Coordinates of C-alpha atoms and ligand atoms in Angstrom, one line a residue:
M26 CA 0.0 0.0 0.0
T27 CA 1.3 3.4 -0.9
R28 CA 1.6 5.9 2.0
V29 CA 0.2 9.3 1.3
A30 CA 1.9 12.2 3.1
L31 CA -1.0 14.4 4.3
P32 CA -0.1 18.1 4.7
S33 CA -0.7 19.4 8.1
P34 CA -2.2 22.9 8.0
A35 CA -0.3 25.7 9.9
F36 CA -2.1 27.0 13.0
P37 CA -2.9 30.7 12.6
P38 CA -0.5 33.0 14.5
R39 CA -1.3 34.3 18.0
A40 CA -0.8 38.0 18.9
P41 CA 2.9 38.6 18.9
E42 CA 4.8 38.9 22.2
G43 CA 6.3 42.3 23.0
A44 CA 3.7 44.3 21.1
G45 CA 0.5 45.7 22.7
N46 CA -1.1 44.9 26.0
L47 CA -2.1 41.3 26.0
R48 CA 0.5 40.1 28.5
G49 CA 1.4 41.4 32.0
S50 CA 4.8 41.4 33.5
E51 CA 3.9 39.0 36.4
S52 CA 1.5 36.2 37.1
F53 CA -2.0 36.8 38.3
P54 CA -1.3 35.6 41.8
D55 CA 1.7 37.9 42.2
A56 CA -0.1 40.9 40.7
A57 CA -3.2 40.2 42.8
H58 CA -1.0 40.2 45.9
H59 CA 0.0 43.8 45.4
E60 CA -3.5 44.9 44.4
L61 CA -5.1 43.3 47.4
A62 CA -2.9 45.5 49.6
N63 CA -4.7 48.5 48.2
S64 CA -7.8 48.9 50.3
Q65 CA -8.8 52.2 48.7
L66 CA -8.9 50.4 45.3
R67 CA -11.0 47.6 46.7
R68 CA -13.5 50.1 48.1
N69 CA -13.7 52.1 44.9
I70 CA -14.3 49.0 42.8
S71 CA -16.8 47.4 45.2
N72 CA -18.9 50.6 45.3
A73 CA -18.9 51.0 41.5
T74 CA -19.6 47.4 40.6
H75 CA -22.4 47.0 43.2
T76 CA -24.1 50.1 41.9
I77 CA -23.9 49.0 38.2
R78 CA -24.9 45.4 39.2
E79 CA -28.1 46.6 40.9
K80 CA -29.1 48.9 38.0
R81 CA -28.5 46.0 35.6
L82 CA -30.8 43.6 37.5
Q83 CA -33.5 46.2 37.6
V84 CA -33.5 47.0 33.8
T85 CA -33.1 43.5 32.6
G86 CA -35.9 42.4 35.0
E87 CA -38.2 44.8 33.2
L88 CA -38.0 43.0 29.9
P89 CA -40.3 40.0 29.6
D90 CA -38.3 38.6 26.7
W91 CA -34.8 39.2 28.2
E92 CA -33.9 35.5 28.0
Q93 CA -35.1 35.3 24.4
L94 CA -33.0 38.4 23.6
R95 CA -30.0 36.6 25.1
D96 CA -30.7 33.6 23.0
S97 CA -30.9 35.7 19.9
G98 CA -27.7 37.5 20.7
S99 CA -25.9 34.2 21.2
A100 CA -27.3 32.7 18.0
I101 CA -26.4 35.8 15.9
K102 CA -22.8 35.8 17.2
T103 CA -22.4 32.0 16.7
D104 CA -23.6 32.4 13.2
V105 CA -21.1 35.2 12.6
M106 CA -18.2 33.1 13.9
N107 CA -19.3 30.2 11.7
R108 CA -19.1 32.3 8.5
L109 CA -16.7 35.0 9.4
P110 CA -14.6 35.0 6.2
E111 CA -17.7 35.4 4.0
L112 CA -19.1 38.2 6.2
L113 CA -15.8 40.1 6.3
E114 CA -15.6 40.0 2.5
Q115 CA -19.1 41.3 2.2
F116 CA -18.3 44.0 4.8
E117 CA -15.1 45.1 3.0
A118 CA -17.0 45.4 -0.3
A119 CA -19.7 47.5 1.3
V120 CA -17.3 49.9 3.1
T121 CA -15.3 50.3 -0.1
A122 CA -18.4 51.0 -2.2
R123 CA -19.3 53.9 0.2
G124 CA -15.9 55.6 -0.1
G125 CA -14.0 54.0 2.8
V126 CA -10.6 52.4 2.5
V127 CA -10.1 49.0 4.1
H128 CA -6.7 47.8 5.5
W129 CA -6.1 44.3 6.8
A130 CA -3.7 44.0 9.8
Q131 CA -2.4 40.5 10.8
D132 CA -1.2 41.7 14.2
A133 CA -0.6 44.6 16.5
V134 CA 2.7 45.5 14.8
E135 CA 1.1 45.8 11.4
A136 CA -2.0 47.7 12.7
N137 CA 0.2 50.2 14.5
E138 CA 2.3 50.8 11.4
I139 CA -0.7 51.2 9.2
V140 CA -2.4 53.8 11.5
A141 CA 0.8 55.7 12.1
G142 CA 1.4 55.9 8.3
L143 CA -2.1 57.2 7.7
V144 CA -1.7 59.9 10.4
R145 CA 1.7 60.9 8.9
E146 CA 0.1 61.3 5.5
T147 CA -2.3 64.0 6.9
G148 CA 0.7 65.9 8.3
S149 CA -0.9 66.1 11.8
E150 CA 1.1 65.5 14.9
E151 CA -1.9 65.1 17.1
V152 CA -5.0 62.8 17.0
I153 CA -8.1 62.6 19.2
K154 CA -9.5 59.2 20.1
V155 CA -12.8 57.7 21.0
K156 CA -12.5 55.0 23.7
S157 CA -11.3 51.9 21.9
M158 CA -10.3 48.6 23.4
A159 CA -8.7 47.4 20.1
T160 CA -6.3 50.3 20.1
Q161 CA -5.5 49.7 23.8
E162 CA -4.9 46.0 22.9
I163 CA -2.3 46.9 20.3
G164 CA -0.6 49.7 22.3
L165 CA -1.4 52.3 19.6
N166 CA -0.9 55.3 21.8
E167 CA 2.6 54.2 22.8
H168 CA 3.4 53.5 19.2
L169 CA 2.2 56.9 18.0
E170 CA 4.2 58.6 20.7
S171 CA 7.3 56.8 19.5
E172 CA 6.5 58.3 16.0
G173 CA 6.2 61.8 17.4
I174 CA 2.3 61.8 17.3
R175 CA 0.4 62.7 20.4
A176 CA -2.9 60.9 21.0
Y177 CA -5.6 62.5 23.3
E178 CA -8.2 60.2 24.8
T179 CA -11.6 62.0 24.8
D180 CA -13.7 59.5 26.8
L181 CA -13.6 61.1 30.3
A182 CA -12.6 57.9 32.1
E183 CA -9.9 57.2 29.5
L184 CA -8.7 60.7 29.8
I185 CA -8.3 60.3 33.6
V186 CA -6.3 57.1 33.0
Q187 CA -4.1 58.8 30.4
L188 CA -3.4 61.9 32.4
G189 CA -2.8 59.8 35.5
H190 CA -0.1 57.8 33.5
D191 CA -2.1 54.8 34.5
T192 CA -3.7 51.8 32.7
P193 CA -7.5 51.0 32.5
S194 CA -8.8 48.5 35.0
H195 CA -12.3 47.9 33.7
I196 CA -13.7 47.4 30.1
L197 CA -16.3 50.1 30.5
V198 CA -15.2 52.2 33.4
P199 CA -11.5 52.4 32.8
A200 CA -10.9 54.7 35.9
I201 CA -13.2 52.6 38.2
H202 CA -10.2 52.3 40.6
R203 CA -10.0 56.1 41.1
N204 CA -12.2 58.3 43.3
R205 CA -13.2 61.9 43.0
S206 CA -10.4 63.4 45.1
E207 CA -7.8 61.4 43.1
I208 CA -9.3 62.6 39.8
R209 CA -9.1 66.2 41.1
E210 CA -5.4 65.8 41.9
I211 CA -4.7 64.3 38.4
F212 CA -6.5 67.3 36.7
L213 CA -4.6 69.8 38.8
N214 CA -1.3 68.2 38.1
E215 CA -1.7 67.4 34.4
M216 CA -4.2 69.9 32.7
A217 CA -2.8 73.1 31.5
D218 CA -4.9 76.2 32.5
V219 CA -7.0 74.3 35.0
D220 CA -8.6 76.5 37.8
P221 CA -6.3 76.0 40.8
H222 CA -9.5 76.2 43.1
L223 CA -11.0 73.2 41.3
D224 CA -13.1 71.1 43.8
D225 CA -14.0 67.4 43.6
D226 CA -17.7 67.9 42.7
P227 CA -18.4 65.6 39.7
A228 CA -19.9 68.6 37.8
S229 CA -16.8 70.7 38.4
L230 CA -14.5 67.9 37.3
A231 CA -16.7 67.3 34.2
A232 CA -16.6 71.0 33.3
A233 CA -12.8 71.1 33.6
A234 CA -12.5 68.1 31.3
R235 CA -15.0 69.6 28.8
R236 CA -12.9 72.8 28.6
F237 CA -9.8 70.8 28.0
L238 CA -11.4 68.6 25.3
R239 CA -13.4 71.3 23.5
H240 CA -10.1 72.9 22.3
K241 CA -8.9 69.5 21.0
F242 CA -12.1 68.8 19.2
M243 CA -11.9 72.2 17.4
T244 CA -8.3 72.0 16.4
T245 CA -7.4 68.4 15.7
P246 CA -7.8 67.2 12.1
V247 CA -7.5 63.4 12.7
A248 CA -9.6 61.1 14.9
I249 CA -9.1 57.4 15.7
S250 CA -11.9 55.2 16.9
G251 CA -12.9 51.7 17.7
T252 CA -16.3 50.3 17.0
N253 CA -18.9 48.3 18.8
F254 CA -20.4 46.8 15.6
G255 CA -19.6 46.6 11.9
I256 CA -22.6 45.6 9.8
A257 CA -21.7 43.3 6.9
E258 CA -24.8 44.1 4.8
T259 CA -24.3 47.9 4.6
G260 CA -20.6 48.6 5.7
T261 CA -22.0 50.7 8.6
L262 CA -20.0 51.1 11.8
G263 CA -21.3 52.1 15.2
V264 CA -20.1 53.4 18.5
V265 CA -22.3 53.5 21.6
E266 CA -21.2 55.8 24.4
S267 CA -22.5 58.0 27.3
E268 CA -20.9 61.4 27.0
G269 CA -21.1 62.6 23.4
N270 CA -17.3 63.1 23.2
G271 CA -17.1 60.1 20.9
R272 CA -19.7 61.7 18.6
M273 CA -17.5 64.9 18.4
C274 CA -14.5 62.7 17.4
L275 CA -16.5 60.9 14.8
T276 CA -17.9 64.0 13.1
M277 CA -15.5 67.0 13.6
P278 CA -12.1 65.9 12.1
Q279 CA -11.3 65.7 8.4
T280 CA -9.9 62.1 8.7
L281 CA -11.4 59.2 10.6
I282 CA -9.4 56.0 11.2
T283 CA -11.3 53.1 12.8
V284 CA -9.5 50.0 14.2
M285 CA -11.9 47.1 14.4
G286 CA -11.3 43.5 15.7
I287 CA -12.6 41.2 13.0
E288 CA -15.1 39.5 15.4
K289 CA -17.1 42.7 15.8
I290 CA -19.1 41.9 12.6
I291 CA -22.9 41.4 12.6
P292 CA -24.7 40.3 9.5
T293 CA -27.6 42.8 9.0
Y294 CA -28.9 46.1 10.2
A295 CA -31.9 44.4 11.8
D296 CA -29.5 42.5 14.1
L297 CA -28.6 45.8 15.7
E298 CA -32.1 45.7 17.3
V299 CA -31.0 42.8 19.5
F300 CA -27.6 44.2 20.5
L301 CA -28.8 47.7 21.2
Q302 CA -31.1 46.2 23.8
L303 CA -28.6 43.8 25.2
L304 CA -25.5 46.0 25.4
P305 CA -26.6 49.1 27.4
R306 CA -28.7 47.1 29.8
S307 CA -25.8 44.7 30.5
S308 CA -23.1 47.3 30.7
T309 CA -24.3 50.5 32.4
G310 CA -27.7 49.3 33.5
E311 CA -29.4 51.8 31.2
R312 CA -32.4 51.1 28.9
M313 CA -30.7 53.0 26.1
N314 CA -27.2 54.5 26.0
P315 CA -27.3 58.3 25.5
Y316 CA -25.3 58.4 22.2
T317 CA -25.4 55.9 19.4
S318 CA -23.3 57.1 16.4
M319 CA -23.3 55.3 13.1
W320 CA -21.5 56.0 9.9
T321 CA -21.1 54.4 6.5
G322 CA -18.1 55.3 4.4
V323 CA -17.8 59.0 3.5
T324 CA -20.6 61.5 2.9
P325 CA -19.6 64.5 0.8
E326 CA -19.4 67.8 2.7
D327 CA -20.7 66.1 5.9
G328 CA -18.3 64.7 8.6
P329 CA -14.9 63.3 7.9
Q330 CA -14.0 63.3 4.2
S331 CA -11.4 60.6 4.5
F332 CA -12.3 57.3 6.2
H333 CA -10.0 54.3 6.8
L334 CA -10.9 51.0 8.4
V335 CA -8.2 48.8 9.8
L336 CA -9.4 45.2 10.3
L337 CA -7.4 43.7 13.1
D338 CA -6.7 39.9 13.5
N339 CA -4.0 39.8 16.3
G340 CA -4.8 36.3 17.3
R341 CA -8.5 36.2 16.5
T342 CA -8.2 33.7 13.7
A343 CA -6.2 31.5 16.0
A344 CA -9.0 31.9 18.6
L345 CA -11.6 31.1 15.9
A346 CA -9.7 27.8 15.2
D347 CA -10.2 26.7 18.8
K348 CA -13.6 25.7 20.1
I349 CA -13.0 27.7 23.3
G350 CA -11.7 30.7 21.5
R351 CA -14.6 30.6 19.0
E352 CA -17.2 31.0 21.8
A353 CA -15.1 33.7 23.6
L354 CA -15.1 35.8 20.4
N355 CA -18.9 36.1 20.8
C356 CA -18.2 38.7 23.6
I357 CA -19.7 42.1 23.0
R358 CA -17.5 43.7 25.7
C359 CA -20.4 44.8 28.0
S360 CA -18.4 44.1 31.2
A361 CA -21.4 42.5 33.0
C362 CA -19.2 39.5 33.9
L363 CA -16.6 41.8 35.6
N364 CA -19.2 43.5 37.7
V365 CA -20.5 40.2 39.2
C366 CA -17.1 38.5 39.6
P367 CA -16.0 38.1 43.3
V368 CA -12.3 37.7 42.1
Y369 CA -12.4 40.8 40.0
E370 CA -14.1 42.8 42.7
R371 CA -11.2 42.1 45.1
T372 CA -8.2 42.4 42.8
G373 CA -9.4 45.0 40.2
G374 CA -8.4 44.9 36.6
H375 CA -4.7 45.5 36.7
A376 CA -3.9 42.1 38.2
Y377 CA -4.9 40.5 34.9
G378 CA -2.1 42.3 33.1
S379 CA -4.1 42.6 29.9
T380 CA -6.5 45.1 28.1
Y381 CA -9.2 42.5 28.8
P382 CA -9.6 41.9 32.6
G383 CA -12.1 39.9 34.6
P384 CA -13.7 36.5 33.7
I385 CA -13.8 37.1 29.9
G386 CA -10.3 38.4 29.9
A387 CA -9.1 35.3 31.7
V388 CA -10.4 33.3 28.6
L389 CA -9.8 35.8 25.8
T390 CA -6.3 36.9 26.6
P391 CA -4.7 33.4 26.6
Q392 CA -6.7 32.7 23.4
L393 CA -5.4 35.7 21.6
A394 CA -1.8 35.8 22.8
G395 CA -1.3 32.2 23.9
M396 CA 0.0 30.5 27.1
H397 CA 3.7 29.8 26.6
G398 CA 4.6 27.6 29.5
S399 CA 4.4 27.8 33.2
H400 CA 6.3 31.1 33.4
D401 CA 4.1 32.9 31.0
P402 CA 1.9 35.3 33.1
N403 CA -1.1 34.4 30.7
S404 CA -0.8 30.7 31.9
S405 CA -2.1 31.8 35.4
L406 CA -5.2 33.6 34.0
P407 CA -7.5 30.6 33.7
F408 CA -7.0 30.0 37.4
A409 CA -8.1 33.6 38.3
S410 CA -11.7 32.4 39.0
S411 CA -13.7 30.8 41.7
L412 CA -15.9 29.1 39.0
C413 CA -19.0 30.3 40.9
G414 CA -20.9 30.8 37.6
A415 CA -22.1 34.4 38.2
C416 CA -20.4 35.5 35.0
F417 CA -22.4 32.9 32.9
D418 CA -25.7 34.1 34.5
A419 CA -24.9 37.7 33.7
C420 CA -23.5 37.4 30.1
P421 CA -26.0 38.8 27.6
V422 CA -24.8 36.4 24.9
K423 CA -24.7 33.4 27.2
I424 CA -20.9 32.6 27.0
D425 CA -20.3 29.7 29.3
I426 CA -17.2 31.3 30.8
P427 CA -16.7 28.8 33.7
S428 CA -16.7 25.8 31.3
L429 CA -14.2 27.6 29.1
L430 CA -12.0 28.3 32.0
V431 CA -12.0 24.7 33.1
E432 CA -11.1 23.6 29.6
L433 CA -8.3 26.2 29.5
R434 CA -7.0 24.9 32.8
H435 CA -6.9 21.4 31.3
Q436 CA -4.9 22.8 28.3
K437 CA -2.5 24.5 30.6
V438 CA -1.9 21.4 32.7
E439 CA -1.2 19.4 29.4
Q440 CA 1.2 22.1 28.2
A441 CA 3.0 22.1 31.6
A442 CA 3.7 18.3 31.5
F443 CA 7.4 19.1 32.1
G444 CA 6.9 22.1 34.4
S445 CA 7.6 22.4 38.1
E446 CA 3.9 21.9 39.1
A447 CA 3.8 18.7 37.1
A448 CA 7.0 17.6 38.8
A449 CA 5.3 18.3 42.2
M450 CA 2.3 16.2 41.1
R451 CA 4.6 13.3 40.0
A452 CA 6.3 13.4 43.4
A453 CA 2.9 13.2 45.1
S454 CA 1.9 10.3 42.8
I455 CA 5.1 8.3 43.8
A456 CA 4.5 9.0 47.5
M457 CA 0.9 7.7 47.3
S458 CA 1.8 4.6 45.3
S459 CA 2.5 2.4 48.3
S460 CA 1.7 2.6 52.1
G461 CA 5.4 2.4 53.0
K462 CA 6.3 5.4 50.8
F463 CA 3.3 7.2 52.1
T464 CA 4.4 6.7 55.7
V465 CA 7.9 8.0 54.9
A466 CA 6.4 11.0 53.1
Q467 CA 4.1 11.7 56.1
K468 CA 7.1 11.6 58.5
A469 CA 8.9 14.1 56.2
A470 CA 5.8 16.3 56.1
G471 CA 6.1 16.5 59.9
L472 CA 9.2 18.7 59.3
G473 CA 6.8 21.1 57.7
R474 CA 5.7 22.1 61.2
L475 CA 9.2 23.5 61.8
I476 CA 9.2 25.3 58.4
A477 CA 5.7 26.8 59.0
G478 CA 6.7 28.2 62.3
K479 CA 4.5 30.8 64.0
K480 CA 2.9 31.9 60.7
G481 CA 1.1 28.6 60.6
K482 CA 1.6 28.2 56.8
I483 CA 4.4 27.3 54.3
S484 CA 4.7 29.8 51.5
A485 CA 7.9 28.6 49.8
L486 CA 9.4 25.2 49.2
P487 CA 12.4 24.2 47.0
P488 CA 11.7 22.6 43.5
P489 CA 9.9 20.5 42.5
L490 CA 7.5 21.3 45.4
S491 CA 7.8 25.0 44.5
G492 CA 5.4 24.2 41.7
W493 CA 2.7 24.0 44.4
T494 CA 3.8 26.8 46.7
D495 CA 4.3 29.3 43.8
A496 CA 0.6 29.7 43.6
R497 CA -0.7 28.5 47.1
D498 CA 0.2 28.3 50.7
I499 CA 0.4 25.0 52.5
P500 CA -1.3 25.0 55.9
K501 CA 0.9 23.9 58.9
P502 CA 0.8 20.0 59.1
P503 CA -1.1 18.7 62.2
K504 CA 0.9 17.4 65.2
Q505 CA -0.4 13.9 64.5
T506 CA -1.5 12.3 61.2
F507 CA -4.8 10.4 61.1
R508 CA -2.8 7.1 60.9
Q509 CA -0.8 7.9 64.0
W510 CA -4.0 8.9 65.9
W511 CA -5.7 5.6 64.7
G512 CA -2.7 3.5 66.1
S513 CA -2.5 5.4 69.4
A514 CA -4.1 4.3 72.7
E515 CA -6.3 7.4 72.7
G516 CA -7.5 6.7 69.2
Q517 CA -8.3 3.0 70.0
R518 CA -10.2 4.1 73.2
E519 CA -12.3 6.6 71.2
I520 CA -13.1 4.1 68.5
A521 CA -14.1 1.5 71.1
D522 CA -16.4 4.1 72.7
A523 CA -18.0 5.0 69.4
R524 CA -18.6 1.3 68.6
R525 CA -20.2 0.7 72.0
Q526 CA -22.5 3.8 71.5
A527 CA -23.5 2.5 68.1
H528 CA -24.7 -0.8 69.5
E529 CA -26.6 0.7 72.5
Ligands
SF4_615 S1 -18.3 37.7 28.3 FE1 -20.4 38.3 28.2 S2 -20.7 39.4 30.1 FE2 -18.5 39.4 29.8 S3 -18.0 41.3 28.7 FE3 -18.4 39.7 27.1 S4 -20.5 39.8 26.6 FE4 -20.3 40.9 28.5

């Protein structure tokens, strides 16, 4: 019989390391350790998430067909993922037909170069931005800065984060970890011409930001945006927001550049009806978001006269090729899962080290950027969950995040077959393979009482046991093991008493 050499298809590339913000510098447990020490941050996050959570429950409870809407949202997104290439081609043709220019970017490096090149062509050294997770993901602001182009965020929370030389800690409320007096300090230190008597009343802070931004809107010729949805049928893009600053960006400048993750496609205009009910209710607990801006290509003498759309892959095709990743791509970035997550509520978003924090970030980040072994910070993300299921209940498109996390944990353990944690498990398996070995191991464990000392826990052991203590503490071993107690005179006496009582 003749053997046929079957070609093995190459797996699509993940987002590249070293570009963008899809990998932190330390593991989730290490980062969470620092964040947990910040009680102010915990208070700020807890107040904000509890408020949004209650509003969400109220407005979703008002809709008799909420569950059907969730089913529709889930079905539409699943259909999109199943025929993404076809829908993207349809979308590209529609955008081009309406005067837009479409660019395809395989990863963060390519997308940054395309956008910087487009800005350079305009001759502008400044751009204004609508809040955009895609540009945060690829590290666009940092890249533009390295090219001598200054980007100004116009979403109020993003502006606070930017002026505070900080990073966002929530999908929807990037400055959720800041309180009013901290914001006042940032404005006083970073905004030119701000009133030195500025107080921390929200209206005063908003007025100061408005004065600062108004000048930028009137003088900056280029805007960069993300998008919530791209409609394949018509080539229309849409941004939903609360402040109207996004609308100023989308209409005032001469040139508009939109960076869109390829998963943001929906097939038809009619599908918007479902998502414009699901999104605001799930994200801010509002029945309708205050501003919905939609644009299709270029309209002569009205709005930006030059429109470029950068379609970003950056690991999405790789995610699409994986059954977990495919479901995670259904996410509409509403942040409902963050607001109900007990782990996120305590650690905040920075501990996840990625643009995408919280439960969905713990799935999406490793899918987009990969988990490269036990020392990759992304490998710890699938464990950043109690698996309580609150995220699944809250998700408007019914992504089963807990099941995805369990599957990712399984993948991580398989990948780590030669890591220190796997070595620790192999050592445990040998110790438990016979009663003699187990007795010797128990005697050795007794030494643990000395190591644990007054702290009552063991936080660091040498390899291979470090594989366990890297992520968890071991409680102080008891004075006596169960087997020792069973063999002792006291144990025998208590067992005899128990037997007697059972027969009385
Ligand atoms: S996973 Fe679901 S709940 Fe979480 S941000 Fe995405 S759509 Fe919202």
